[in-house]
Every structure is written in structure tokens, then in C-alpha cells.
Amino acid sequence: MEPSQEFKIVTLGEGRVGKTSLTLKAARGQFHEDERSTVNANFLQKDITFQGNQIRLHLWDTAGQERFRALAPNYYRGAKGAIVVYDITDKSSFDRVVSWVKELSMQADKDICIVIAGNKCDREKERQISKAEAMEYARKVGVLHFDTSAKTGMGVEEIFSELGRLVYEVQMKKNPGTGERGYKSRKGKKIIIKKEEEVQKKKDCC
Amino acid sequence: MGGKHSRKKSSIKDEYLKIIENKKREYYKKNEEVINACDFRNWKDFIIEEIETAKQKFPEATWPAKLQKLCRNWNTIKDHKWRSNVLWYDYLQTYKVQTPQSQATPQVTLKIPMPSNFVNTFEAQSLIDFLKSHFKSKEDHFIAAMISKFNIYFTQQYLDPNTNSSTDLKLNAEVLADPEKVTSQLVEEVKAFIMVTLQSMIHYYGGVVARMMEEKPGEMYDWILEEVFSENLHSVLMAAFRLLNQQAEEKYRQQLETFGNLSCADLGLETPFQLDVERGKGIDQGYQKAIDKLKEIEQCYSPLNKVNVIISTTRLICECVDDYWRDDPDINPKELVIDADQILSIFLYIVLKAKIYNLRGHVKLIYEFGRRIVQHGSMGYYVTTLEACIEQIESLGPDLLDKIKEYFSRN
């Protein structure tokens, strides 16, 4: 089934918080130990279904190293959704989340949907950021927060599905006519070619 | 005896023609709305009107008036074969789809003696492929002729009359006086001409092409873009972009010279991706295949072909890494995952080695004319990575190289 909508989603966060593992887990499932060839995990796609609509998410991984920090706007330009990832065992990575959310709110598309992922939840004992603190921050800035683990898969499906749903709803609200087929000539002749099944449906109604 | 045989033959023929006639009627009935959606008898008038829109938008441009003149003086008899055959092709395609694979009609290329090298490629797999074959006849296909003439008129408009080499183009005084304003107008004019061409396709061919444009707008746009971007048009746009970023380009070229010899490790590539390290392996190849591929961007004129070069480069990067580690049991496959940090670093290495001048211009051409899906999908990701590399190269210096060293000693 071909997707009816496609959206650009960007993952942001400090280096080594597990952004790539998270998207790899979401898009390809388990990592195959016996896979011998090189895997390009910087751009991936994930299809989700929402209310019968097939939605394709284009997942753009971004570089987390400090030296690439200034290049991030090139990547989140035009993105409709963003996952800001931190490592629950590293306090400084959460501090970085605050600055990412602030930057996205100011510089990214006005209607961008943001979610926060507290990754590496399989290492609960090493937690440096309390769940309550993270949830409180997310509530304050009006975004959703998910506990995730790229290793066990915990929360991975949920965060992508939820972000897809949010983006879809925002975009449908913004462009209610999206998906309408038709070709308008500048000479005022409008040609609307309806799919056969649409015509049939109409006939059946009458 | 002979008479009986002849009568039998004649009745088979009549029956066959009847079937064909019914099929044609069935096709027409089914597609009546599409076929009659456009009045394509007066196509020249409509195309003149389309060009008029561009003329009013760009009153200083000379090409719209020249194209209108071309259209007025065009002998429409030459176009009849192209226009009528689209309907035939669509009819045959409809029939082809309904035929089971086992009973498929043998494919035949019809070669009808014509004044030019006219070939009707009815075996084309899609309507776009069929139309592509029409565009080879610039002498007797109006839209192909219009594109060819646009390239000449547009180039004349912005080039210094004393330019005599395509490799050393000189833009005229108007562009030199205000590069920012004129470059933006230049881009808008080309976009306007692309729109004129797309609209003209509907007026020229009628509803069948209009339907295809509605069903596959992206494919149609990409193809027209490929037809419009000739070497001359590409050279003028690239020269204008270089002029626009003259200072940045000079700095970029200096940086390429200064840092062109940096190693994979210097640029922060992780160990599995440092293909310039011997490790008992032959390092003749390294990333050479990818470097050579990226250089091909200079020989591509259309934005989509440039994007294809970038995508192929990305694939070759993986191939180079695979080749390097092939038959090495010590490598952990988990280490062969190229994340965003690594792809950016690898591209940085490749761009420094490929030494492509005016790379920013190539990227700008893609951004200006590429479709939204091209910009937001995988193609867009690697174009953005290339753009990020240019910025990173411009800011390369001892401080940044120290930061890389520091990061790796920490991790």
C-alpha cells in the first residue's frame, strides 16, 4: 500500500545518547548480528497506519558531536516532527534537551511537533534524571515525553506512532484539502480525474 | 475454390475490424471525459497565451516575445503525427493491460518513411517514455523546438556578447551590476519557462497528457526539467551562483588547498571507516570510487541528475567500506553502522579529495529546482549533508581539528 502522506522527522540530541539506535530499532527492528554489509543508518523510513491512512515518516538522523552543532538548522529545516533524545544515565544530555527544544521553538517550522525520548531505560539503576523531573519539564513546554530503550524496544513503537499521529493531525488541520486530486490549468480549465473506485462509490451512494 | 477461400479470408478480416472498431468505441466511451477535457485544436493560441503570462511577469526578458514569434510562425502540419499518436499509444496501452501475459501481443516498432528520422516507439513502457522519444525531433516538434530556442535566447540575454567559450562564460554588465537581484530573476525566469512548458504539454497533447500530469506530476516535472537544462543554461546559472558567492567560493577553494591532505582520522572518522589506513590491506581504492562518482556532478546539467550522483556516491561509500572489510572475520558488524556523525565526516573527507569548485552552486541548483519530495526524502538528506560539508570546510581550522582530536581522546 502506497503512503497517503509523507513527513520529515528529525532526531536531535547529544552524541552517544542513542539517536541512531532508536531510529534503527523503529525502522528495521532487531539488529542482525550476522549482517555483514555496511548499514546506512542516517536516513531511514518508517511506515505507520493511523485511522486507516498509511503514513510514511522520513527519519533524518542528525550529528550529535559538538563540532557539528551549527549545522543542525540545515537538517531540521522543513521538518514536521522532531524527537529530542537524551540518555537517562547522563545528566548533561538532558540539559542539552532544554536548549534543543528552545532552538526548535524559535527556528524550526512553526507547526513542528516535538516529543522527548528518555533513552537507555534498560539501565534504570544508573538513572541520573528522575522521571518526575523529565515529565515536569515536558509538561511545562507542552510536549510529550516517552521512556525508551533501543536495546529492549521499550517505548520505541509508541513514540514514533504518537509523533506520526500528532504530525498528521496538525498537517490535516493546516491543509484540510491535502490529498485531493485534481489538475488546474492556468487557462481556467479544470480537469479532475477521479479514481474508478471513487466514481463507483458515488454511484453506489445514489 | 479460390473464391470460397477469399470470402472466408474477407469475413475474418471484417470480423477482426469489427472487434477493433468496438474496442476503439469502448476506449473512447471510457475516456471521453479525459479526451475532451482540453480543446487542443487551437494549441498554438493557448501556448502564446501561456508565454504571455511569463512576458507580463518579466517585461525586461526578451525570450518570451521571441518564443511567441516562433509559435506564430510554426507550421503545425509537422506536429500532427506526434499529437495523434499519443491517443493511439494510450489506446494500445489500455488494450495491453487487459491482455493476459501468456497471450501478449508481440511488440512491433513501426517505421514509417518520413522526411526526418521519425520513429514511432510504440513499445515504450510508459507514456513518459513514449513522449521522450518525440522530443528528439527538435525540427518538427514544437515543444522540443521551443525548449531549444529558449536555451539560445535565454543565454543570449544574460551573456556578455564577447563570450566565445562555454568553459569561460562571461555574464553581461546587467548581471555584474547587481548579482543578487539578477540571479534571483534568472532563477524565476527559468521556473516560469518550466511552467510554460508543462502547460504547453497539455495544450499540445490534450487530455491524455493532462491526466498523466495529474497522476504523475513529479515524474513529468523531473523529465521536463531534464529537457530544459542544457549545457548552456546550466553554465549561465552556475556562473551567476558563483558570482553571488564569490567571496565564500574563494575562501572555499583556499580551504580545499590547505586541508586537502587531511586523513580520515584527522577528520574524525571512526576506526572502521578509516579506509586510508593500511592494516595489512591494500588501500589503493579507499573511498576512490565514491570520490570519482561525486566529481561527475560537474558533468550533469539537470538538478535531478546531480541528486542521482550524490545518491550513487552514498551507495559507493557503503561499497568501499564493504570492500575494505571483506573477508575480515575480526570486524564486528555492529561497528559498520554509518550514523549521521560518520556520514558527515566521510562526506567531508570525500569532498576535500574531490576538489569540486562551486559546489555550493550545484547544491543551490538542486534546492532551487528540485521537488519538495526530493528535498525531504533520502535525496534531500544527502544533499543537505553535502551542503553541511561545504559549511564545515569553510570553518575548518586548527581549532576545529583540535576539537576533533579532543572528542576522540575523550571517547
Short mmCIF file of N, CA and C in Angstrom, two decimals, chain A residues 6-11 13-16 19-21 24 30-45 58-80 109 151 171 180-187 189-194 196 199, chain B residues 30 33-34 37-39 46 49-50 53 192 195-196 198-199 202-203 210-211 213-215 267-270 273 314 318 321-322 325 327-329 331-334 336-345 348 367 372-373 375-378 380-382 384-385 387-388 391-392 400 403-404 407-408 411:
data_model
loop_
_atom_site.label_atom_id
_atom_site.label_comp_id
_atom_site.label_asym_id
_atom_site.label_seq_id
_atom_site.Cartn_x
_atom_site.Cartn_y
_atom_site.Cartn_z
N GLU A 6 3.49 11.83 3.58
CA GLU A 6 4.89 11.61 3.94
C GLU A 6 5.38 12.83 4.71
N PHE A 7 6.07 12.57 5.82
CA PHE A 7 6.53 13.68 6.65
C PHE A 7 8.01 13.53 7.02
N LYS A 8 8.66 14.66 7.09
CA LYS A 8 10.07 14.66 7.50
C LYS A 8 10.15 14.77 9.03
N ILE A 9 10.87 13.83 9.63
CA ILE A 9 11.04 13.82 11.09
C ILE A 9 12.54 13.86 11.37
N VAL A 10 12.95 14.67 12.32
CA VAL A 10 14.37 14.78 12.62
C VAL A 10 14.64 14.30 14.05
N THR A 11 15.76 13.61 14.25
CA THR A 11 16.12 13.22 15.63
C THR A 11 17.32 14.06 16.06
N GLY A 13 19.86 15.43 19.52
CA GLY A 13 20.35 15.07 20.86
C GLY A 13 21.86 15.02 20.86
N GLU A 14 22.40 15.01 22.05
CA GLU A 14 23.85 14.99 22.19
C GLU A 14 24.43 13.68 21.62
N GLY A 15 25.72 13.68 21.35
CA GLY A 15 26.37 12.48 20.84
C GLY A 15 26.26 11.31 21.82
N ARG A 16 26.09 10.12 21.33
CA ARG A 16 26.05 8.87 22.09
C ARG A 16 24.86 8.71 23.04
N LYS A 19 20.48 8.07 19.47
CA LYS A 19 19.54 8.51 18.43
C LYS A 19 19.47 7.51 17.28
N THR A 20 20.65 7.11 16.79
CA THR A 20 20.68 6.21 15.64
C THR A 20 20.09 4.85 15.99
N SER A 21 20.44 4.33 17.17
CA SER A 21 19.91 3.03 17.58
C SER A 21 18.39 3.06 17.67
N LEU A 24 16.98 3.13 14.15
CA LEU A 24 17.27 1.83 13.54
C LEU A 24 16.31 0.77 14.08
N GLN A 30 15.00 -5.59 15.00
CA GLN A 30 16.22 -6.08 15.64
C GLN A 30 17.44 -5.95 14.73
N PHE A 31 18.56 -5.60 15.31
CA PHE A 31 19.80 -5.54 14.53
C PHE A 31 20.28 -6.96 14.27
N HIS A 32 20.59 -7.25 13.01
CA HIS A 32 21.00 -8.62 12.69
C HIS A 32 22.51 -8.80 12.92
N GLU A 33 22.82 -9.64 13.87
CA GLU A 33 24.23 -9.87 14.23
C GLU A 33 25.03 -10.43 13.06
N ASP A 34 24.34 -11.25 12.22
CA ASP A 34 25.09 -11.91 11.15
C ASP A 34 25.15 -11.07 9.87
N GLU A 35 24.61 -9.85 9.95
CA GLU A 35 24.64 -8.98 8.76
C GLU A 35 26.08 -8.54 8.52
N ARG A 36 26.57 -8.75 7.30
CA ARG A 36 27.99 -8.48 7.07
C ARG A 36 28.22 -7.16 6.33
N SER A 37 27.17 -6.61 5.74
CA SER A 37 27.43 -5.41 4.96
C SER A 37 27.15 -4.13 5.76
N THR A 38 27.73 -3.05 5.26
CA THR A 38 27.63 -1.76 5.93
C THR A 38 26.18 -1.25 5.91
N VAL A 39 25.75 -0.69 7.01
CA VAL A 39 24.37 -0.21 7.11
C VAL A 39 24.37 1.31 7.16
N ASN A 40 23.63 1.91 6.25
CA ASN A 40 23.49 3.36 6.26
C ASN A 40 22.32 3.70 7.18
N ALA A 41 22.61 4.11 8.39
CA ALA A 41 21.54 4.30 9.37
C ALA A 41 21.25 5.78 9.62
N ASN A 42 21.68 6.64 8.69
CA ASN A 42 21.48 8.07 8.92
C ASN A 42 20.16 8.57 8.36
N PHE A 43 19.66 7.90 7.32
CA PHE A 43 18.34 8.22 6.80
C PHE A 43 17.53 6.93 6.72
N LEU A 44 16.39 6.90 7.40
CA LEU A 44 15.56 5.69 7.40
C LEU A 44 14.10 6.09 7.23
N GLN A 45 13.30 5.09 6.91
CA GLN A 45 11.87 5.38 6.74
C GLN A 45 11.06 4.46 7.64
N HIS A 58 9.90 10.07 7.15
CA HIS A 58 11.29 10.09 6.70
C HIS A 58 12.13 10.50 7.91
N LEU A 59 12.92 9.57 8.42
CA LEU A 59 13.66 9.83 9.66
C LEU A 59 15.07 10.35 9.36
N TRP A 60 15.29 11.58 9.69
CA TRP A 60 16.60 12.22 9.45
C TRP A 60 17.41 12.19 10.75
N ASP A 61 18.47 11.43 10.77
CA ASP A 61 19.36 11.39 11.92
C ASP A 61 20.27 12.62 11.83
N THR A 62 20.58 13.20 12.97
CA THR A 62 21.50 14.36 12.92
C THR A 62 22.75 14.06 13.73
N ALA A 63 23.83 14.73 13.37
CA ALA A 63 25.09 14.52 14.06
C ALA A 63 25.01 15.11 15.47
N GLY A 64 25.52 14.37 16.43
CA GLY A 64 25.42 14.83 17.82
C GLY A 64 26.68 15.51 18.35
N GLN A 65 27.80 15.33 17.62
CA GLN A 65 29.05 15.92 18.11
C GLN A 65 28.97 17.44 18.10
N GLU A 66 29.64 18.01 19.09
CA GLU A 66 29.60 19.46 19.28
C GLU A 66 30.06 20.23 18.03
N ARG A 67 31.05 19.66 17.34
CA ARG A 67 31.61 20.37 16.18
C ARG A 67 30.59 20.53 15.03
N PHE A 68 29.54 19.72 15.07
CA PHE A 68 28.52 19.80 14.02
C PHE A 68 27.30 20.60 14.46
N ARG A 69 27.35 21.14 15.67
CA ARG A 69 26.20 21.80 16.28
C ARG A 69 25.57 22.86 15.36
N ALA A 70 26.42 23.67 14.74
CA ALA A 70 25.93 24.79 13.92
C ALA A 70 25.25 24.33 12.63
N LEU A 71 25.43 23.05 12.31
CA LEU A 71 24.86 22.55 11.05
C LEU A 71 23.44 22.02 11.22
N ALA A 72 23.00 21.90 12.48
CA ALA A 72 21.67 21.31 12.75
C ALA A 72 20.53 22.00 12.01
N PRO A 73 20.50 23.35 11.92
CA PRO A 73 19.39 24.00 11.22
C PRO A 73 19.22 23.52 9.78
N ASN A 74 20.32 23.15 9.12
CA ASN A 74 20.21 22.63 7.74
C ASN A 74 19.33 21.38 7.75
N TYR A 75 19.45 20.59 8.82
CA TYR A 75 18.73 19.31 8.87
C TYR A 75 17.28 19.46 9.34
N TYR A 76 17.00 20.35 10.31
CA TYR A 76 15.61 20.43 10.77
C TYR A 76 14.76 21.41 9.95
N ARG A 77 15.36 22.05 8.96
CA ARG A 77 14.61 22.92 8.05
C ARG A 77 13.51 22.10 7.34
N GLY A 78 12.29 22.53 7.48
CA GLY A 78 11.18 21.86 6.80
C GLY A 78 10.66 20.60 7.49
N ALA A 79 11.24 20.26 8.66
CA ALA A 79 10.78 19.05 9.37
C ALA A 79 9.43 19.32 10.02
N LYS A 80 8.57 18.30 9.99
CA LYS A 80 7.24 18.45 10.60
C LYS A 80 7.21 17.85 12.00
N ASP A 109 10.14 25.06 11.77
CA ASP A 109 8.80 25.38 11.28
C ASP A 109 7.88 25.66 12.46
N LYS A 151 17.56 -0.85 23.07
CA LYS A 151 18.06 -2.22 23.28
C LYS A 151 16.89 -3.20 23.44
N GLN A 171 -1.00 18.62 10.41
CA GLN A 171 -0.94 18.93 8.98
C GLN A 171 -2.32 18.89 8.32
N GLU A 180 -6.50 15.82 -2.00
CA GLU A 180 -7.49 15.98 -3.06
C GLU A 180 -6.78 15.94 -4.40
N ARG A 181 -7.32 15.18 -5.31
CA ARG A 181 -6.66 15.06 -6.60
C ARG A 181 -7.27 16.05 -7.58
N GLY A 182 -6.48 16.57 -8.46
CA GLY A 182 -7.01 17.50 -9.45
C GLY A 182 -5.89 18.26 -10.12
N TYR A 183 -6.12 18.67 -11.33
CA TYR A 183 -5.12 19.44 -12.02
C TYR A 183 -5.76 20.68 -12.59
N LYS A 184 -5.21 21.83 -12.23
CA LYS A 184 -5.83 23.07 -12.67
C LYS A 184 -4.96 23.73 -13.72
N SER A 185 -5.52 23.94 -14.85
CA SER A 185 -4.80 24.62 -15.91
C SER A 185 -4.93 26.11 -15.68
N ARG A 186 -3.92 26.86 -16.09
CA ARG A 186 -3.97 28.30 -15.90
C ARG A 186 -5.02 28.96 -16.78
N LYS A 187 -5.48 28.26 -17.77
CA LYS A 187 -6.48 28.84 -18.67
C LYS A 187 -7.89 28.66 -18.11
N LYS A 189 -9.34 25.91 -17.22
CA LYS A 189 -9.99 24.62 -17.46
C LYS A 189 -9.55 23.70 -16.33
N LYS A 190 -10.49 23.18 -15.60
CA LYS A 190 -10.11 22.32 -14.50
C LYS A 190 -10.42 20.87 -14.84
N ILE A 191 -9.39 20.06 -14.74
CA ILE A 191 -9.60 18.66 -15.07
C ILE A 191 -9.48 17.88 -13.77
N ILE A 192 -10.54 17.25 -13.36
CA ILE A 192 -10.43 16.41 -12.17
C ILE A 192 -10.67 14.97 -12.60
N ILE A 193 -9.65 14.18 -12.45
CA ILE A 193 -9.78 12.79 -12.83
C ILE A 193 -10.04 12.01 -11.55
N LYS A 194 -11.17 11.39 -11.48
CA LYS A 194 -11.48 10.64 -10.26
C LYS A 194 -11.04 9.20 -10.46
N GLU A 196 -11.36 5.29 -10.31
CA GLU A 196 -12.54 4.50 -10.66
C GLU A 196 -13.37 4.14 -9.44
N VAL A 199 -15.55 6.92 -8.23
CA VAL A 199 -16.74 7.09 -9.06
C VAL A 199 -17.76 6.03 -8.69
N LYS B 30 -15.04 5.15 -22.60
CA LYS B 30 -14.45 5.11 -21.26
C LYS B 30 -13.63 6.37 -20.97
N GLU B 33 -14.37 11.72 -21.23
CA GLU B 33 -14.19 12.90 -20.39
C GLU B 33 -12.75 13.42 -20.46
N VAL B 34 -11.80 12.47 -20.44
CA VAL B 34 -10.38 12.85 -20.48
C VAL B 34 -10.01 13.40 -21.86
N ALA B 37 -11.37 16.80 -22.38
CA ALA B 37 -11.16 17.76 -21.29
C ALA B 37 -10.50 19.04 -21.77
N CYS B 38 -9.69 18.95 -22.81
CA CYS B 38 -8.99 20.14 -23.32
C CYS B 38 -9.32 20.31 -24.79
N ASP B 39 -9.47 21.56 -25.16
CA ASP B 39 -9.64 21.85 -26.57
C ASP B 39 -8.23 22.01 -27.14
N PHE B 46 -3.28 28.89 -27.35
CA PHE B 46 -3.16 28.71 -25.90
C PHE B 46 -1.71 28.85 -25.43
N GLU B 49 -0.68 32.35 -25.30
CA GLU B 49 -1.24 32.96 -24.08
C GLU B 49 -0.42 32.61 -22.85
N GLU B 50 0.03 31.35 -22.80
CA GLU B 50 0.88 30.90 -21.67
C GLU B 50 2.16 31.73 -21.63
N THR B 53 1.82 35.19 -20.20
CA THR B 53 1.85 35.30 -18.74
C THR B 53 3.28 35.56 -18.28
N ALA B 192 9.59 29.99 -14.57
CA ALA B 192 8.42 30.39 -15.36
C ALA B 192 8.39 29.63 -16.68
N MET B 195 7.16 26.15 -16.19
CA MET B 195 5.69 26.15 -16.07
C MET B 195 5.03 26.29 -17.44
N VAL B 196 5.59 27.20 -18.26
CA VAL B 196 5.05 27.39 -19.62
C VAL B 196 5.12 26.05 -20.37
N LEU B 198 5.25 22.95 -19.14
CA LEU B 198 4.30 21.96 -18.60
C LEU B 198 2.87 22.25 -19.08
N GLN B 199 2.50 23.53 -19.05
CA GLN B 199 1.15 23.91 -19.51
C GLN B 199 1.02 23.65 -21.01
N ILE B 202 -0.04 20.23 -22.07
CA ILE B 202 -1.48 19.94 -22.02
C ILE B 202 -2.16 20.47 -23.28
N HIS B 203 -1.82 21.72 -23.65
CA HIS B 203 -2.45 22.30 -24.83
C HIS B 203 -2.08 21.56 -26.11
N ALA B 210 -2.77 15.50 -19.91
CA ALA B 210 -3.24 16.21 -18.71
C ALA B 210 -3.51 15.21 -17.59
N ARG B 211 -4.11 14.08 -17.96
CA ARG B 211 -4.40 13.04 -16.95
C ARG B 211 -3.10 12.50 -16.37
N MET B 213 -0.30 14.00 -16.17
CA MET B 213 0.32 15.05 -15.36
C MET B 213 -0.34 15.11 -13.99
N GLU B 214 -1.62 14.79 -13.98
CA GLU B 214 -2.35 14.79 -12.71
C GLU B 214 -1.98 13.56 -11.87
N GLU B 215 -1.73 12.46 -12.58
CA GLU B 215 -1.40 11.21 -11.88
C GLU B 215 0.06 11.16 -11.45
N LEU B 267 39.87 13.88 10.33
CA LEU B 267 38.51 14.43 10.15
C LEU B 267 37.49 13.76 11.06
N GLY B 268 37.93 12.89 11.93
CA GLY B 268 37.03 12.31 12.94
C GLY B 268 36.28 11.06 12.48
N LEU B 269 36.78 10.40 11.44
CA LEU B 269 36.12 9.16 11.05
C LEU B 269 36.51 8.07 12.05
N GLU B 270 35.56 7.26 12.46
CA GLU B 270 35.87 6.21 13.42
C GLU B 270 36.67 5.10 12.73
N PHE B 273 35.89 3.11 9.56
CA PHE B 273 35.70 3.88 8.33
C PHE B 273 36.97 4.60 7.87
N THR B 314 26.71 7.98 -2.13
CA THR B 314 26.39 7.41 -0.82
C THR B 314 26.44 5.88 -0.88
N CYS B 318 29.26 2.92 1.06
CA CYS B 318 29.00 1.63 1.71
C CYS B 318 29.79 0.52 1.01
N VAL B 321 33.43 0.60 1.99
CA VAL B 321 33.66 0.06 3.34
C VAL B 321 33.55 -1.47 3.30
N ASP B 322 32.54 -1.95 2.57
CA ASP B 322 32.36 -3.41 2.44
C ASP B 322 33.59 -4.06 1.80
N TRP B 325 36.55 -4.25 4.25
CA TRP B 325 36.46 -5.21 5.37
C TRP B 325 36.08 -6.61 4.92
N ASP B 327 36.01 -10.33 3.94
CA ASP B 327 36.82 -11.47 4.38
C ASP B 327 37.63 -11.18 5.64
N ASP B 328 37.22 -10.20 6.41
CA ASP B 328 37.92 -9.94 7.67
C ASP B 328 37.03 -10.40 8.82
N PRO B 329 37.36 -11.52 9.44
CA PRO B 329 36.48 -12.07 10.48
C PRO B 329 36.50 -11.25 11.77
N ILE B 331 36.09 -8.02 12.18
CA ILE B 331 35.23 -6.84 12.25
C ILE B 331 33.85 -7.22 12.81
N ASN B 332 33.42 -6.40 13.76
CA ASN B 332 32.10 -6.60 14.35
C ASN B 332 31.08 -5.86 13.47
N PRO B 333 30.08 -6.56 12.93
CA PRO B 333 29.11 -5.90 12.04
C PRO B 333 28.45 -4.69 12.68
N LYS B 334 28.34 -4.70 14.00
CA LYS B 334 27.70 -3.57 14.68
C LYS B 334 28.51 -2.28 14.49
N LEU B 336 29.83 -1.45 11.72
CA LEU B 336 29.68 -0.98 10.34
C LEU B 336 28.35 -0.26 10.11
N VAL B 337 27.89 0.39 11.15
CA VAL B 337 26.67 1.20 11.02
C VAL B 337 27.10 2.65 10.86
N ILE B 338 26.71 3.24 9.74
CA ILE B 338 27.11 4.64 9.48
C ILE B 338 26.01 5.57 10.01
N ASP B 339 26.29 6.23 11.11
CA ASP B 339 25.30 7.17 11.66
C ASP B 339 25.53 8.57 11.08
N ALA B 340 24.77 9.54 11.56
CA ALA B 340 24.84 10.89 10.98
C ALA B 340 26.23 11.52 11.15
N ASP B 341 26.85 11.32 12.32
CA ASP B 341 28.19 11.89 12.54
C ASP B 341 29.19 11.33 11.54
N GLN B 342 29.07 10.00 11.30
CA GLN B 342 30.04 9.36 10.41
C GLN B 342 29.81 9.70 8.95
N ILE B 343 28.55 9.75 8.52
CA ILE B 343 28.32 10.05 7.10
C ILE B 343 28.79 11.47 6.79
N LEU B 344 28.58 12.36 7.74
CA LEU B 344 29.02 13.75 7.55
C LEU B 344 30.55 13.80 7.47
N SER B 345 31.21 13.04 8.34
CA SER B 345 32.68 13.03 8.34
C SER B 345 33.22 12.38 7.07
N LEU B 348 32.82 14.69 4.26
CA LEU B 348 33.80 15.77 4.40
C LEU B 348 35.12 15.36 3.76
N TYR B 367 18.39 22.82 -4.85
CA TYR B 367 17.37 23.40 -3.95
C TYR B 367 16.38 24.28 -4.71
N ARG B 372 9.68 19.08 -3.74
CA ARG B 372 9.64 19.01 -2.29
C ARG B 372 10.04 17.60 -1.81
N ILE B 373 9.51 16.57 -2.49
CA ILE B 373 9.79 15.20 -2.06
C ILE B 373 11.28 14.88 -2.22
N GLN B 375 13.54 17.03 -1.81
CA GLN B 375 14.23 17.74 -0.73
C GLN B 375 14.01 17.12 0.64
N HIS B 376 12.87 16.44 0.85
CA HIS B 376 12.58 15.91 2.18
C HIS B 376 12.83 14.42 2.33
N GLY B 377 13.04 13.72 1.23
CA GLY B 377 13.29 12.29 1.30
C GLY B 377 14.78 12.00 1.43
N SER B 378 15.17 10.77 1.07
CA SER B 378 16.59 10.38 1.23
C SER B 378 17.49 11.26 0.37
N GLY B 380 17.10 14.37 -0.33
CA GLY B 380 17.28 15.63 0.39
C GLY B 380 18.27 15.49 1.52
N TYR B 381 18.24 14.32 2.18
CA TYR B 381 19.15 14.12 3.32
C TYR B 381 20.61 14.24 2.88
N TYR B 382 20.93 13.59 1.75
CA TYR B 382 22.34 13.60 1.33
C TYR B 382 22.73 14.92 0.67
N THR B 384 21.56 17.75 1.79
CA THR B 384 21.78 18.56 2.99
C THR B 384 23.15 18.24 3.60
N THR B 385 23.51 16.96 3.57
CA THR B 385 24.82 16.57 4.11
C THR B 385 25.95 17.22 3.30
N GLU B 387 25.71 19.99 1.64
CA GLU B 387 25.65 21.42 1.98
C GLU B 387 26.35 21.66 3.33
N ALA B 388 26.08 20.76 4.29
CA ALA B 388 26.70 20.87 5.61
C ALA B 388 28.22 20.74 5.49
N GLU B 391 29.81 24.00 4.45
CA GLU B 391 29.89 24.92 5.59
C GLU B 391 31.01 24.52 6.54
N GLN B 392 31.13 23.19 6.75
CA GLN B 392 32.16 22.70 7.66
C GLN B 392 33.56 22.99 7.09
N LEU B 400 39.07 23.64 15.11
CA LEU B 400 38.13 22.56 14.84
C LEU B 400 38.85 21.21 14.84
N LYS B 403 39.41 20.16 18.31
CA LYS B 403 38.15 19.69 18.90
C LYS B 403 37.91 18.22 18.55
N ILE B 404 38.21 17.88 17.29
CA ILE B 404 38.01 16.50 16.84
C ILE B 404 38.92 15.56 17.63
N TYR B 407 37.68 15.17 21.16
CA TYR B 407 36.48 14.33 21.24
C TYR B 407 36.87 12.86 21.22
N PHE B 408 37.82 12.53 20.34
CA PHE B 408 38.19 11.12 20.22
C PHE B 408 39.03 10.63 21.39
N ASN B 411 36.42 9.88 24.10
CA ASN B 411 35.54 8.72 23.92
C ASN B 411 36.35 7.47 23.59
#
